[in-house]
Amino acid sequence: MKYLATLLLSSLFFAAHAQPRQFDVRKLALPKELAYYDNQFSGLYIAQDKLFMLSESRLQDQAEAKLYTVALADLDRQLADSTYALPYQKLPIHNLPRMRARMAAAGQHYEGLEALLLTKDAAYFSVETTTPSTNCYLLKGRLGATAVELDTTFLLALPKPVAADGSHIYNAGFEALARADDHVVAFFEYNFFPKNYAYEVAGRGKNRIRLLPFSSLPFRLTDLTATGGHHYTGIDYFFKGEGDDTVYRLPETDVPNYKLIAENGVFKNYCRLVDIELKDSKVSWTPLWEFPVAYRSYNWEGIAAYKGGYFIINDKYTPARPYQTTLLYLGARQ
């Protein structure tokens, strides 16, 4: 009986993650400072009863290195009362210019912070570099009450995977970080190589990279959030852009995926949530939910699971100007 009960619970858990779900989309009103488009938010994370919002911190554009936090209780209050003004806190990230200088000395060119992961002992950040750079990076710091202090002795290079001809994928970095047991795992943005891997990059006192096979995923993986039981929910985004962005397009022969991003030969923006499972040192995925058409042209770059739904944020780009930060709550439909 105990075995059968365990099997039943496991089956129900798997089904809950594998079956498509439905969400109601609600937009939150952000204070002017947070709504400013050039924060270029690139990640979300929930810890300490707060929603942490990571700015891309583009130092080359004279942007300030920073996080913002909003208390979950205040987000709940605004979801109940749309007139409620959200209080927030800004946390500067110290020592980032020093780390950028170390990258430059190694011939690698910092472009921005892309993902955030908070553990009991540390704050981790992934760094995207310019397309020609051979490495991205993982940074580590300490989260304090008023600021983040980066550890200037910790700079872990993450070699970029390359195409068969040795070329780099345009504008691609390690856009998502996850925790698996006591390891940190980094996910590259582009995962449509013949062989794809997530990088187990830190943990147990060792800073070695171990490759975890990852089932081929089209488009762009721009962030993910833990949902329990070795499962994570990721943002899978396609931008219809021209030029170098066409590397993310798929051939017509890939019928199921091509139909998601093209109609009568014309490409269109597309975005969905996918369930990602990390099990037995392998990564697999299944579709979870498609964004409504009205929200497919936002460049969604941050996601955090909350109360059966998700907070989700764009970096800057919206279907129309002026650009603005857009924070949504995707509430699970009953």
Short mmCIF file of C-alpha atoms in Angstrom, two decimals:
data_model
loop_
_atom_site.label_atom_id
_atom_site.label_comp_id
_atom_site.label_asym_id
_atom_site.label_seq_id
_atom_site.Cartn_x
_atom_site.Cartn_y
_atom_site.Cartn_z
CA MET A 1 0.00 0.00 0.00
CA LYS A 2 2.80 2.41 0.86
CA TYR A 3 4.41 1.79 -2.54
CA LEU A 4 1.11 2.35 -4.36
CA ALA A 5 0.45 5.57 -2.46
CA THR A 6 3.93 6.86 -3.30
CA LEU A 7 3.46 5.93 -6.96
CA LEU A 8 0.10 7.71 -7.09
CA LEU A 9 1.49 10.89 -5.54
CA SER A 10 4.41 10.86 -7.95
CA SER A 11 2.05 10.41 -10.90
CA LEU A 12 -0.14 13.31 -9.76
CA PHE A 13 2.93 15.53 -9.28
CA PHE A 14 4.23 14.71 -12.75
CA ALA A 15 0.83 15.34 -14.33
CA ALA A 16 0.51 18.73 -12.64
CA HIS A 17 3.79 19.81 -14.20
CA ALA A 18 3.35 18.16 -17.59
CA GLN A 19 -0.18 19.29 -18.47
CA PRO A 20 -0.78 22.75 -20.02
CA ARG A 21 -2.06 25.25 -17.46
CA GLN A 22 -4.11 28.44 -17.62
CA PHE A 23 -3.31 31.78 -16.02
CA ASP A 24 -5.02 35.12 -15.61
CA VAL A 25 -2.76 38.04 -16.47
CA ARG A 26 -2.66 41.01 -14.10
CA LYS A 27 -0.46 44.09 -14.52
CA LEU A 28 1.01 45.78 -11.48
CA ALA A 29 1.57 49.53 -11.20
CA LEU A 30 5.23 50.29 -10.54
CA PRO A 31 6.66 53.44 -8.94
CA LYS A 32 8.26 55.81 -11.45
CA GLU A 33 11.82 54.80 -10.54
CA LEU A 34 11.12 51.10 -11.10
CA ALA A 35 9.07 51.68 -14.25
CA TYR A 36 11.96 53.52 -15.91
CA TYR A 37 12.83 51.47 -18.98
CA ASP A 38 16.61 51.79 -18.71
CA ASN A 39 16.68 49.74 -15.54
CA GLN A 40 16.56 46.94 -18.14
CA PHE A 41 15.52 44.32 -15.62
CA SER A 42 16.95 40.92 -16.48
CA GLY A 43 15.99 38.68 -13.58
CA LEU A 44 13.61 38.13 -10.66
CA TYR A 45 14.07 36.13 -7.48
CA ILE A 46 12.03 35.64 -4.30
CA ALA A 47 13.77 35.40 -0.92
CA GLN A 48 13.36 36.86 2.57
CA ASP A 49 9.67 37.58 1.82
CA LYS A 50 10.72 39.98 -0.94
CA LEU A 51 10.75 40.08 -4.72
CA PHE A 52 14.27 40.95 -5.91
CA MET A 53 14.50 42.72 -9.27
CA LEU A 54 17.90 42.58 -11.01
CA SER A 55 18.94 45.48 -13.24
CA GLU A 56 21.12 44.54 -16.19
CA SER A 57 23.53 47.19 -14.83
CA ARG A 58 25.06 48.14 -18.18
CA LEU A 59 28.18 49.88 -16.91
CA GLN A 60 29.19 50.79 -20.46
CA ASP A 61 26.06 52.98 -20.54
CA GLN A 62 26.98 54.53 -17.17
CA ALA A 63 24.16 52.56 -15.52
CA GLU A 64 24.31 51.99 -11.77
CA ALA A 65 24.91 48.44 -10.55
CA LYS A 66 21.83 47.65 -8.46
CA LEU A 67 18.99 45.45 -7.29
CA TYR A 68 15.56 46.58 -6.19
CA THR A 69 13.35 44.80 -3.67
CA VAL A 70 9.60 44.95 -3.06
CA ALA A 71 7.98 43.19 -0.10
CA LEU A 72 5.65 40.35 -1.08
CA ALA A 73 3.08 41.69 1.38
CA ASP A 74 3.03 44.97 -0.54
CA LEU A 75 2.64 43.17 -3.86
CA ASP A 76 -0.28 41.21 -2.39
CA ARG A 77 -1.82 44.45 -1.19
CA GLN A 78 -1.61 46.04 -4.64
CA LEU A 79 -3.09 42.95 -6.26
CA ALA A 80 -6.04 43.46 -3.92
CA ASP A 81 -6.06 47.26 -4.28
CA SER A 82 -4.67 48.65 -7.55
CA THR A 83 -4.44 52.18 -6.08
CA TYR A 84 -1.88 51.11 -3.47
CA ALA A 85 1.58 52.60 -4.17
CA LEU A 86 4.38 50.06 -3.84
CA PRO A 87 7.21 50.86 -1.42
CA TYR A 88 10.62 49.62 -2.55
CA GLN A 89 14.30 49.51 -1.63
CA LYS A 90 17.37 49.93 -3.84
CA LEU A 91 20.44 47.80 -3.09
CA PRO A 92 23.68 48.93 -4.81
CA ILE A 93 25.99 46.17 -6.06
CA HIS A 94 29.53 47.03 -5.00
CA ASN A 95 32.77 46.06 -6.81
CA LEU A 96 31.18 45.36 -10.21
CA PRO A 97 33.47 47.85 -12.05
CA ARG A 98 36.50 46.00 -10.62
CA MET A 99 35.16 42.69 -11.91
CA ARG A 100 34.45 44.22 -15.31
CA ALA A 101 38.07 45.43 -15.46
CA ARG A 102 39.30 41.89 -14.76
CA MET A 103 37.19 40.58 -17.64
CA ALA A 104 38.58 43.26 -19.95
CA ALA A 105 42.13 42.35 -18.93
CA ALA A 106 41.33 38.77 -20.06
CA GLY A 107 40.11 40.06 -23.44
CA GLN A 108 36.43 39.56 -22.58
CA HIS A 109 33.93 42.42 -22.73
CA TYR A 110 31.21 42.81 -20.10
CA GLU A 111 27.73 43.57 -21.40
CA GLY A 112 25.46 43.20 -18.37
CA LEU A 113 24.07 41.11 -15.51
CA GLU A 114 21.54 38.53 -16.70
CA ALA A 115 20.48 36.22 -13.85
CA LEU A 116 20.28 36.20 -10.08
CA LEU A 117 20.31 33.33 -7.59
CA LEU A 118 20.21 33.76 -3.81
CA THR A 119 21.26 30.98 -1.44
CA LYS A 120 21.61 30.94 2.34
CA ASP A 121 25.28 31.87 2.02
CA ALA A 122 25.67 33.80 -1.21
CA ALA A 123 24.26 35.86 -4.05
CA TYR A 124 25.21 34.66 -7.54
CA PHE A 125 25.04 36.69 -10.75
CA SER A 126 25.61 35.63 -14.34
CA VAL A 127 27.42 38.06 -16.63
CA GLU A 128 26.72 38.27 -20.35
CA THR A 129 29.58 39.41 -22.57
CA THR A 130 29.63 40.75 -26.13
CA THR A 131 29.01 38.20 -28.88
CA PRO A 132 32.71 37.81 -29.93
CA SER A 133 33.83 37.14 -26.33
CA THR A 134 34.57 33.47 -25.74
CA ASN A 135 33.46 33.42 -22.08
CA CYS A 136 30.60 34.57 -19.93
CA TYR A 137 31.08 34.69 -16.15
CA LEU A 138 29.61 33.79 -12.78
CA LEU A 139 30.02 36.26 -9.92
CA LYS A 140 29.45 35.66 -6.23
CA GLY A 141 28.73 38.08 -3.43
CA ARG A 142 27.16 38.65 -0.04
CA LEU A 143 23.68 40.09 0.29
CA GLY A 144 23.49 42.63 3.09
CA ALA A 145 20.66 44.76 4.44
CA THR A 146 21.59 47.77 2.31
CA ALA A 147 23.89 46.51 -0.46
CA VAL A 148 25.49 43.54 -2.21
CA GLU A 149 29.24 43.12 -1.78
CA LEU A 150 30.78 41.15 -4.63
CA ASP A 151 33.64 38.83 -3.76
CA THR A 152 36.54 40.18 -5.83
CA THR A 153 38.38 36.83 -5.55
CA PHE A 154 35.56 34.90 -7.28
CA LEU A 155 35.36 35.17 -11.07
CA LEU A 156 34.35 31.91 -12.75
CA ALA A 157 34.57 31.79 -16.55
CA LEU A 158 31.72 30.02 -18.35
CA PRO A 159 32.86 29.07 -21.87
CA LYS A 160 30.18 29.82 -24.46
CA PRO A 161 28.95 26.87 -26.51
CA VAL A 162 29.47 27.49 -30.22
CA ALA A 163 27.90 26.43 -33.50
CA ALA A 164 29.36 23.64 -35.64
CA ASP A 165 31.43 26.18 -37.62
CA GLY A 166 32.90 27.61 -34.41
CA SER A 167 30.85 30.82 -34.48
CA HIS A 168 29.20 32.35 -31.45
CA ILE A 169 25.45 32.68 -31.18
CA TYR A 170 24.45 36.32 -31.49
CA ASN A 171 23.64 38.10 -28.23
CA ALA A 172 23.53 34.87 -26.20
CA GLY A 173 24.69 34.36 -22.64
CA PHE A 174 23.83 32.35 -19.55
CA GLU A 175 20.45 33.93 -18.88
CA ALA A 176 19.19 31.63 -16.12
CA LEU A 177 20.59 30.28 -12.86
CA ALA A 178 19.09 27.50 -10.76
CA ARG A 179 19.89 25.69 -7.58
CA ALA A 180 19.93 21.89 -7.61
CA ASP A 181 20.65 20.47 -4.17
CA ASP A 182 23.79 22.39 -3.16
CA HIS A 183 24.92 23.11 -6.72
CA VAL A 184 24.43 26.17 -8.92
CA VAL A 185 23.41 25.38 -12.49
CA ALA A 186 23.72 27.88 -15.35
CA PHE A 187 21.57 27.68 -18.49
CA PHE A 188 22.66 29.15 -21.82
CA GLU A 189 20.15 31.22 -23.74
CA TYR A 190 20.42 29.21 -26.99
CA ASN A 191 19.77 25.47 -26.69
CA PHE A 192 19.18 24.31 -30.26
CA PHE A 193 22.59 22.80 -30.95
CA PRO A 194 22.77 19.12 -31.97
CA LYS A 195 23.93 18.57 -28.37
CA ASN A 196 22.95 20.96 -25.57
CA TYR A 197 24.07 21.20 -21.97
CA ALA A 198 23.32 23.03 -18.77
CA TYR A 199 26.44 23.84 -16.73
CA GLU A 200 26.70 22.67 -13.15
CA VAL A 201 29.16 25.32 -12.10
CA ALA A 202 29.46 25.68 -8.33
CA GLY A 203 28.86 23.79 -5.12
CA ARG A 204 30.39 21.47 -2.54
CA GLY A 205 33.47 23.67 -2.33
CA LYS A 206 34.39 23.05 -5.97
CA ASN A 207 34.17 25.45 -8.89
CA ARG A 208 34.39 23.03 -11.78
CA ILE A 209 32.03 22.87 -14.73
CA ARG A 210 30.11 19.63 -15.22
CA LEU A 211 27.95 19.31 -18.34
CA LEU A 212 24.36 18.14 -17.91
CA PRO A 213 22.71 17.00 -21.18
CA PHE A 214 19.72 19.20 -22.06
CA SER A 215 16.98 18.20 -24.52
CA SER A 216 16.99 20.52 -27.54
CA LEU A 217 14.87 23.62 -26.84
CA PRO A 218 14.06 26.10 -29.62
CA PHE A 219 14.09 29.91 -29.30
CA ARG A 220 15.58 31.63 -26.21
CA LEU A 221 15.58 30.57 -22.58
CA THR A 222 15.62 33.96 -20.81
CA ASP A 223 15.07 33.01 -17.14
CA LEU A 224 13.69 30.27 -14.90
CA THR A 225 12.33 29.76 -11.40
CA ALA A 226 12.21 26.73 -9.10
CA THR A 227 8.79 25.14 -8.58
CA GLY A 228 9.75 22.11 -6.46
CA GLY A 229 10.56 18.45 -6.98
CA HIS A 230 13.47 19.05 -9.40
CA HIS A 231 11.15 21.16 -11.58
CA TYR A 232 11.61 24.72 -12.82
CA THR A 233 9.52 26.99 -15.01
CA GLY A 234 11.37 28.82 -17.77
CA ILE A 235 10.57 31.61 -20.23
CA ASP A 236 11.01 30.46 -23.85
CA TYR A 237 10.96 33.54 -26.09
CA PHE A 238 11.26 34.13 -29.84
CA PHE A 239 11.98 37.57 -31.34
CA LYS A 240 11.13 37.92 -35.02
CA GLY A 241 14.03 40.33 -35.67
CA GLU A 242 16.17 40.45 -38.78
CA GLY A 243 19.95 40.40 -39.20
CA ASP A 244 21.91 38.46 -36.61
CA ASP A 245 18.70 37.65 -34.73
CA THR A 246 17.72 35.22 -37.49
CA VAL A 247 19.97 32.61 -35.85
CA TYR A 248 17.01 31.89 -33.54
CA ARG A 249 14.70 31.05 -36.45
CA LEU A 250 13.86 27.46 -37.32
CA PRO A 251 13.58 25.82 -40.74
CA GLU A 252 10.17 25.06 -42.25
CA THR A 253 11.02 21.36 -42.02
CA ASP A 254 10.72 21.61 -38.22
CA VAL A 255 6.95 21.78 -38.64
CA PRO A 256 5.66 21.81 -35.03
CA ASN A 257 8.05 24.54 -33.86
CA TYR A 258 8.04 26.52 -37.10
CA LYS A 259 4.25 26.85 -36.93
CA LEU A 260 4.62 28.58 -33.55
CA ILE A 261 6.72 31.43 -34.96
CA ALA A 262 5.70 31.85 -38.60
CA GLU A 263 2.49 32.28 -40.56
CA ASN A 264 2.44 32.19 -44.36
CA GLY A 265 6.23 32.54 -44.33
CA VAL A 266 6.16 35.67 -42.14
CA PHE A 267 7.82 35.45 -38.72
CA LYS A 268 6.07 36.70 -35.58
CA ASN A 269 7.06 37.14 -31.95
CA TYR A 270 6.21 34.25 -29.67
CA CYS A 271 6.54 33.46 -25.97
CA ARG A 272 5.61 30.56 -23.72
CA LEU A 273 6.39 29.04 -20.36
CA VAL A 274 8.03 25.62 -20.29
CA ASP A 275 8.39 23.14 -17.45
CA ILE A 276 12.03 22.11 -17.05
CA GLU A 277 13.00 19.00 -15.10
CA LEU A 278 16.52 18.34 -13.84
CA LYS A 279 16.71 14.66 -12.94
CA ASP A 280 19.49 12.06 -12.96
CA SER A 281 21.99 14.70 -14.18
CA LYS A 282 19.87 15.35 -17.29
CA VAL A 283 17.57 18.21 -18.26
CA SER A 284 14.29 17.82 -20.16
CA TRP A 285 11.34 20.12 -20.84
CA THR A 286 7.65 20.19 -21.76
CA PRO A 287 5.41 23.10 -22.87
CA LEU A 288 3.39 24.66 -20.06
CA TRP A 289 1.53 27.79 -21.26
CA GLU A 290 1.46 30.15 -24.23
CA PHE A 291 1.36 33.90 -23.63
CA PRO A 292 -1.69 35.74 -24.99
CA VAL A 293 -0.92 37.38 -28.33
CA ALA A 294 -1.03 40.86 -26.76
CA TYR A 295 1.95 39.97 -24.54
CA ARG A 296 4.17 38.12 -27.03
CA SER A 297 6.08 41.21 -28.20
CA TYR A 298 7.42 42.10 -24.76
CA ASN A 299 10.97 40.93 -24.12
CA TRP A 300 10.31 38.93 -20.95
CA GLU A 301 13.54 38.34 -19.02
CA GLY A 302 12.60 37.61 -15.40
CA ILE A 303 10.30 35.10 -13.68
CA ALA A 304 9.62 34.14 -10.04
CA ALA A 305 7.11 31.52 -8.88
CA TYR A 306 4.61 32.74 -6.27
CA LYS A 307 1.41 31.24 -4.84
CA GLY A 308 0.82 28.85 -7.73
CA GLY A 309 1.50 31.57 -10.31
CA TYR A 310 4.40 33.77 -11.41
CA PHE A 311 5.70 37.29 -11.36
CA ILE A 312 7.22 38.11 -14.73
CA ILE A 313 9.09 41.22 -15.93
CA ASN A 314 10.40 42.59 -19.22
CA ASP A 315 13.81 44.14 -19.73
CA LYS A 316 12.77 47.26 -21.61
CA TYR A 317 11.22 46.44 -24.94
CA THR A 318 7.47 46.65 -25.45
CA PRO A 319 5.32 46.60 -28.61
CA ALA A 320 5.09 50.40 -28.66
CA ARG A 321 7.08 53.35 -27.40
CA PRO A 322 7.73 54.85 -24.97
CA TYR A 323 9.32 51.71 -23.58
CA GLN A 324 8.61 50.88 -19.95
CA THR A 325 9.17 48.24 -17.32
CA THR A 326 6.16 45.92 -17.17
CA LEU A 327 5.60 43.66 -14.17
CA LEU A 328 2.85 41.06 -14.49
CA TYR A 329 1.40 38.52 -12.13
CA LEU A 330 0.21 35.34 -13.82
CA GLY A 331 -2.37 33.95 -11.42
CA ALA A 332 -3.30 30.28 -11.71
CA ARG A 333 -6.85 30.02 -13.00
CA GLN A 334 -9.13 28.06 -10.69
#
